Amino acid sequence: MEIFLQALASAMTPMAIASIGLGALIGLIFGSIPGLTFTVALALALPITFSMDPVPAIGLLLGTYIGGMTGGSVSAILLGIPGTPSAAATVLDGHPMTKQGNASIALGTAVIVSVFGGVFSLIVMIVSVDLVSRVAISFGPAEIFALVLFGLSTICGLCGGSLIKGLISGALGLMIMTIGIDTIDGVQRMTFGSVNMMQGVNLLVAMIGLFAVPFIIEAFAVKTSMPEKSQRISRVKAELPSIGLLGRNLWLMIKCSVMGTGIGAIPGTGGAIASFLAYDHAKRFSKKPESFGKGNIEGVVAPETANNAVTGGTLIPLLSLGIPGDPATAIVLAGLMIHGITPGPALFMNHAGEVYGMYVAVVLAYLWVLGLQLMGIRLFVHVLKIPRELLAVAVLVLCAIGAFSIRNSVFDIYAMGAIGVAAYVLVSFRVPITPIILGMVLGPTLENEFRTAMMLSMGDPEIFYSSPTVLIFFSLALLVIGLQAVSEFKAKKQPKNEVKADA
Amino acid sequence: MTKIKTLRRATTGLLAAAAMSFAGTAQAEFPDRPIEMTILFGGTANSIAQLLTDLMSQEMSQPIVPVSRTGGGGAVGYSYVVNTPADGYNIVWNSNSINTGNHMGRIDFNYEAFTPIARVSTEIPALAVNASTGWEDLSDMVEAVQASGDVLRVGISGRGSFTHLTSAALFDALGIGEQVAYIAYGDGRAPVELLAERIDAAIQWPGQFASYVEAGELNVLAVTGDTRVNVLPDVATAMEQGYDVNISMWRGLAAPAGTPDDVVAALQAAAEAAVMSDTFQEASGNIGFTPAFLPAAEFGALIAEDDAFYGALLTELGMAQ
């Protein structure tokens, strides 16, 4: 208790509170502007923390991380361009809500459920860090492979009209990620002798290309003289979600928080898989599954709760095992190490004060995010008043800068452009884009874990059916695929008017 | 008219002279604009580089800007710097990856394409096992493995990675190279895999194991360099235990080949001052590396020596191109 009070005192200094707030603001700005990513924001913030005291320094980094995770939903909802891969699932229903004039409700809901998910997962982490990390250790390559396969099966629920088109899109995503140096065998694949191809396609670059470039092309290709456009502008309002709306979704929020925390705790997974699984879950158990993809608020609640619940979840392997879950937490880890806080089982013995300080910092960061973003909604919605063509120009410039800044590579700007044009072509053939990003996020993990598992078992496939955990995830995946196939088959039998409704 | 012309000519001449003398002083006083340092990897490499550029900037009249160009096992960054002018304004935060990258066919030039500036730090890998094995040093492990005749599952980051090369050299020296199966993880998850007993041994950086050793969950049997590491001062080197292995990862600075000597000297001096500073020495314990300044000439000799070593090792492993 005494340690906790000390930690509270060190985290509540004006300096610490200000640096957490600064971090949250930087994260929000980088997360919410399409093209700029909060991983870049963290990399920029890291050197600033060198000369700071441990708690403010880590507060700045955690604030940036949490602000970025939450901010990713802003451009996903307003423009249909996710700010982070974890917000890709939010686009599916958040953007249609904007088109219906409910942008501010979607934004408000997103930030409130994000804070709920984040604080929920923090509490779980404080109470059960030791227990959860032990369970996480039991997840070996075979178990992670099965979990990721289950994650991939959600492609079925993202296909819209055609299962085949969804699968084509998912497979494209898996294939893109094989470019570059293979991390297991160290050999080059699909590089054609080019140094630039050796670095592979960066996930964030591809994400910018997939979502932003079609937006830009459409802005110029579609005729602008539509009367409904002016109507939409007049309907922009800053209305917040009602308590009743949140109350109705409380059970969904709790389920998605548990899901996000659990997935975040397993090293090597992360926000994207959690948000897609949550989205799929919400759709499957919804009373009106057919309204998903057309602006159902549950489609915003589920992924946004889950991807922020991941922030608490990833702290578990980060602090108790020293393993970062994604590039962003890897930078937080570097910040911890520089201040002499070495994560691992001994952390809680040696640095209990700093650890409690971090818990307080996470709560403060969420309070900042809540305040900043609820105030910001009034500002954000004005973006919709900007004529689409002008907005597209700004997005284009920001995306080029964003793609370059991730690895300081001009090649990445070309890669973004090429992927984006390809995405536009796919969109015009009604091939859904979201499965590509899911394939890209999960592909490398899927492949590497499979190969590592096979190496561990010396080539014996028994490793995939001897573990109950693996079998559970395999059956869940089969169930999802089976249900989808059945409903697809039924839809085929019915007259064609179903397909029209989908467009 | 002529007067004006003469005046004009004189002015031009004067300006030209002024410009020339200005250029002259600028050349004499390197640097007159910011220097860009290319970083090839994230993680520890990036942390040290951020700190180093900060400290070196305090020593020089111009800032040194860290720019991350990761990917391709260092190939992207090396290829960028090698094509820049040899004037010292583009330097690279290099490592053994210049040797392995060339031998594995990722870059089509070798270490001779760069002028060494200074070695800055070393990182010494450590070999850990689960504490439940009861193994305390290398000979415990060797005896147990030879007696059982079982295959020892060793976790590495990936084939051809530094942890793989170190493991291969160490287990060859221990005489149990034939009984080792390498499990590639593609990342640094080794401590967890050791805890769960899915693998039997793993070579990683000492900083990753330190906390587990303190908690009594893992035993570190040896470090593979010629000195002990300050994170784990009780762990003996492989050489102390009677096995002939000396591998450590060095990091340092290099510029494109042909960079003038005085420029190299200026950068070397700044690097030396940065490495000797209290901040750098203090951070080394936290981040888990050893400050190890070496001047340009000796650094160059080390790189050449390593190049032959890694070339032979990769050929032996069938990974040389």
mmCIF file of C-alpha atoms in Angstrom, chain B residues 156-308:
data_model
loop_
_atom_site.group_PDB
_atom_site.id
_atom_site.type_symbol
_atom_site.label_atom_id
_atom_site.label_comp_id
_atom_site.label_asym_id
_atom_site.label_seq_id
_atom_site.Cartn_x
_atom_site.Cartn_y
_atom_site.Cartn_z
ATOM 1 C CA ILE B 156 17.402 -19.248 -32.555
ATOM 2 C CA SER B 157 15.979 -16.094 -34.151
ATOM 3 C CA GLY B 158 16.231 -17.390 -37.708
ATOM 4 C CA ARG B 159 18.662 -19.255 -39.943
ATOM 5 C CA GLY B 160 21.691 -17.104 -40.681
ATOM 6 C CA SER B 161 20.844 -14.732 -37.829
ATOM 7 C CA PHE B 162 23.538 -13.783 -35.370
ATOM 8 C CA THR B 163 22.089 -16.089 -32.702
ATOM 9 C CA HIS B 164 22.220 -18.973 -35.193
ATOM 10 C CA LEU B 165 25.846 -18.327 -36.134
ATOM 11 C CA THR B 166 26.879 -18.011 -32.494
ATOM 12 C CA SER B 167 25.011 -21.205 -31.586
ATOM 13 C CA ALA B 168 26.612 -23.109 -34.449
ATOM 14 C CA ALA B 169 30.119 -22.016 -33.450
ATOM 15 C CA LEU B 170 29.515 -22.714 -29.753
ATOM 16 C CA PHE B 171 28.006 -26.183 -30.153
ATOM 17 C CA ASP B 172 30.762 -27.156 -32.601
ATOM 18 C CA ALA B 173 33.342 -26.103 -29.994
ATOM 19 C CA LEU B 174 31.462 -28.095 -27.335
ATOM 20 C CA GLY B 175 31.649 -31.163 -29.591
ATOM 21 C CA ILE B 176 27.881 -31.764 -29.607
ATOM 22 C CA GLY B 177 27.094 -29.971 -32.870
ATOM 23 C CA GLU B 178 25.700 -33.204 -34.348
ATOM 24 C CA GLN B 179 23.075 -33.538 -31.600
ATOM 25 C CA VAL B 180 21.545 -30.086 -32.015
ATOM 26 C CA ALA B 181 18.270 -29.271 -33.778
ATOM 27 C CA TYR B 182 17.724 -25.568 -34.404
ATOM 28 C CA ILE B 183 14.235 -24.170 -33.879
ATOM 29 C CA ALA B 184 13.817 -20.827 -35.622
ATOM 30 C CA TYR B 185 11.353 -18.388 -34.084
ATOM 31 C CA GLY B 186 11.795 -15.351 -36.282
ATOM 32 C CA ASP B 187 11.854 -13.131 -33.176
ATOM 33 C CA GLY B 188 13.086 -12.931 -29.608
ATOM 34 C CA ARG B 189 10.605 -15.203 -27.863
ATOM 35 C CA ALA B 190 13.318 -17.564 -26.601
ATOM 36 C CA PRO B 191 12.954 -16.919 -22.827
ATOM 37 C CA VAL B 192 9.253 -17.840 -22.882
ATOM 38 C CA GLU B 193 9.884 -20.960 -24.931
ATOM 39 C CA LEU B 194 12.586 -21.989 -22.452
ATOM 40 C CA LEU B 195 10.225 -21.445 -19.508
ATOM 41 C CA ALA B 196 7.556 -23.571 -21.164
ATOM 42 C CA GLU B 197 10.248 -26.204 -21.850
ATOM 43 C CA ARG B 198 9.390 -26.380 -25.520
ATOM 44 C CA ILE B 199 13.085 -25.857 -26.267
ATOM 45 C CA ASP B 200 16.109 -26.995 -24.266
ATOM 46 C CA ALA B 201 18.546 -24.123 -24.748
ATOM 47 C CA ALA B 202 18.702 -20.738 -26.424
ATOM 48 C CA ILE B 203 21.267 -18.087 -27.237
ATOM 49 C CA GLN B 204 20.024 -14.528 -26.870
ATOM 50 C CA TRP B 205 21.212 -11.228 -25.393
ATOM 51 C CA PRO B 206 21.946 -11.328 -21.643
ATOM 52 C CA GLY B 207 19.469 -8.499 -20.969
ATOM 53 C CA GLN B 208 16.609 -10.755 -22.088
ATOM 54 C CA PHE B 209 17.568 -13.410 -19.542
ATOM 55 C CA ALA B 210 18.643 -11.258 -16.573
ATOM 56 C CA SER B 211 15.240 -10.932 -14.945
ATOM 57 C CA TYR B 212 14.540 -14.682 -15.238
ATOM 58 C CA VAL B 213 17.921 -15.556 -13.733
ATOM 59 C CA GLU B 214 17.170 -13.312 -10.779
ATOM 60 C CA ALA B 215 13.791 -15.010 -10.339
ATOM 61 C CA GLY B 216 15.552 -18.387 -10.425
ATOM 62 C CA GLU B 217 13.686 -19.649 -13.481
ATOM 63 C CA LEU B 218 16.509 -19.840 -16.005
ATOM 64 C CA ASN B 219 20.214 -20.661 -15.715
ATOM 65 C CA VAL B 220 22.705 -18.900 -17.940
ATOM 66 C CA LEU B 221 25.561 -21.323 -18.613
ATOM 67 C CA ALA B 222 28.010 -19.099 -20.448
ATOM 68 C CA VAL B 223 28.575 -15.932 -22.411
ATOM 69 C CA THR B 224 30.363 -16.325 -25.732
ATOM 70 C CA GLY B 225 32.673 -13.283 -25.714
ATOM 71 C CA ASP B 226 36.133 -12.848 -24.217
ATOM 72 C CA THR B 227 34.841 -10.798 -21.253
ATOM 73 C CA ARG B 228 31.993 -11.276 -18.800
ATOM 74 C CA VAL B 229 28.946 -9.026 -19.085
ATOM 75 C CA ASN B 230 27.985 -6.534 -16.382
ATOM 76 C CA VAL B 231 24.311 -7.624 -16.405
ATOM 77 C CA LEU B 232 25.320 -11.155 -15.377
ATOM 78 C CA PRO B 233 28.691 -10.770 -13.616
ATOM 79 C CA ASP B 234 28.686 -14.326 -12.186
ATOM 80 C CA VAL B 235 28.436 -16.055 -15.544
ATOM 81 C CA ALA B 236 31.793 -17.303 -16.844
ATOM 82 C CA THR B 237 32.782 -16.977 -20.488
ATOM 83 C CA ALA B 238 33.017 -20.090 -22.653
ATOM 84 C CA MET B 239 36.787 -19.527 -22.844
ATOM 85 C CA GLU B 240 37.078 -19.509 -19.033
ATOM 86 C CA GLN B 241 35.287 -22.851 -19.076
ATOM 87 C CA GLY B 242 37.840 -24.253 -21.480
ATOM 88 C CA TYR B 243 35.998 -24.019 -24.802
ATOM 89 C CA ASP B 244 37.539 -22.035 -27.622
ATOM 90 C CA VAL B 245 34.750 -19.682 -28.665
ATOM 91 C CA ASN B 246 34.929 -15.916 -28.882
ATOM 92 C CA ILE B 247 32.003 -14.282 -30.639
ATOM 93 C CA SER B 248 30.448 -10.943 -29.864
ATOM 94 C CA MET B 249 28.423 -8.521 -31.896
ATOM 95 C CA TRP B 250 30.151 -5.194 -32.427
ATOM 96 C CA ARG B 251 28.503 -1.981 -33.463
ATOM 97 C CA GLY B 252 30.298 1.051 -34.801
ATOM 98 C CA LEU B 253 30.360 3.810 -37.368
ATOM 99 C CA ALA B 254 31.462 3.751 -40.983
ATOM 100 C CA ALA B 255 31.317 6.099 -43.965
ATOM 101 C CA PRO B 256 31.491 5.375 -47.703
ATOM 102 C CA ALA B 257 35.005 4.355 -48.846
ATOM 103 C CA GLY B 258 37.222 7.306 -49.746
ATOM 104 C CA THR B 259 36.016 9.644 -47.006
ATOM 105 C CA PRO B 260 38.909 12.075 -46.213
ATOM 106 C CA ASP B 261 41.107 11.203 -43.211
ATOM 107 C CA ASP B 262 40.518 14.496 -41.364
ATOM 108 C CA VAL B 263 36.745 13.990 -41.585
ATOM 109 C CA VAL B 264 37.088 10.441 -40.236
ATOM 110 C CA ALA B 265 39.312 11.780 -37.443
ATOM 111 C CA ALA B 266 36.742 14.419 -36.453
ATOM 112 C CA LEU B 267 33.951 11.841 -36.310
ATOM 113 C CA GLN B 268 36.155 9.383 -34.445
ATOM 114 C CA ALA B 269 36.968 12.014 -31.807
ATOM 115 C CA ALA B 270 33.289 12.821 -31.313
ATOM 116 C CA ALA B 271 32.435 9.130 -31.040
ATOM 117 C CA GLU B 272 35.200 8.588 -28.482
ATOM 118 C CA ALA B 273 34.019 11.494 -26.325
ATOM 119 C CA ALA B 274 30.429 10.205 -26.515
ATOM 120 C CA VAL B 275 31.405 6.648 -25.541
ATOM 121 C CA MET B 276 33.512 7.898 -22.619
ATOM 122 C CA SER B 277 30.710 10.108 -21.267
ATOM 123 C CA ASP B 278 29.004 9.119 -18.013
ATOM 124 C CA THR B 279 25.583 9.076 -19.674
ATOM 125 C CA PHE B 280 26.691 6.473 -22.193
ATOM 126 C CA GLN B 281 28.439 4.299 -19.611
ATOM 127 C CA GLU B 282 25.397 4.459 -17.345
ATOM 128 C CA ALA B 283 22.952 3.596 -20.132
ATOM 129 C CA SER B 284 25.030 0.574 -21.155
ATOM 130 C CA GLY B 285 24.027 -1.305 -18.009
ATOM 131 C CA ASN B 286 20.358 -0.529 -18.540
ATOM 132 C CA ILE B 287 20.143 -1.342 -22.223
ATOM 133 C CA GLY B 288 22.510 -4.305 -21.957
ATOM 134 C CA PHE B 289 25.597 -3.572 -24.048
ATOM 135 C CA THR B 290 29.286 -2.939 -23.361
ATOM 136 C CA PRO B 291 30.871 0.372 -24.375
ATOM 137 C CA ALA B 292 33.912 -0.656 -26.422
ATOM 138 C CA PHE B 293 35.574 2.200 -28.262
ATOM 139 C CA LEU B 294 38.161 1.241 -30.872
ATOM 140 C CA PRO B 295 39.838 3.777 -33.202
ATOM 141 C CA ALA B 296 39.402 3.565 -36.978
ATOM 142 C CA ALA B 297 42.518 1.544 -37.861
ATOM 143 C CA GLU B 298 42.005 -1.188 -35.263
ATOM 144 C CA PHE B 299 38.288 -1.270 -36.031
ATOM 145 C CA GLY B 300 39.100 -1.855 -39.706
ATOM 146 C CA ALA B 301 41.399 -4.743 -38.835
ATOM 147 C CA LEU B 302 38.664 -6.304 -36.678
ATOM 148 C CA ILE B 303 36.097 -6.078 -39.481
ATOM 149 C CA ALA B 304 38.491 -7.747 -41.935
ATOM 150 C CA GLU B 305 39.268 -10.519 -39.450
ATOM 151 C CA ASP B 306 35.555 -11.096 -38.768
ATOM 152 C CA ASP B 307 34.811 -11.183 -42.472
ATOM 153 C CA ALA B 308 37.003 -14.253 -42.972
#
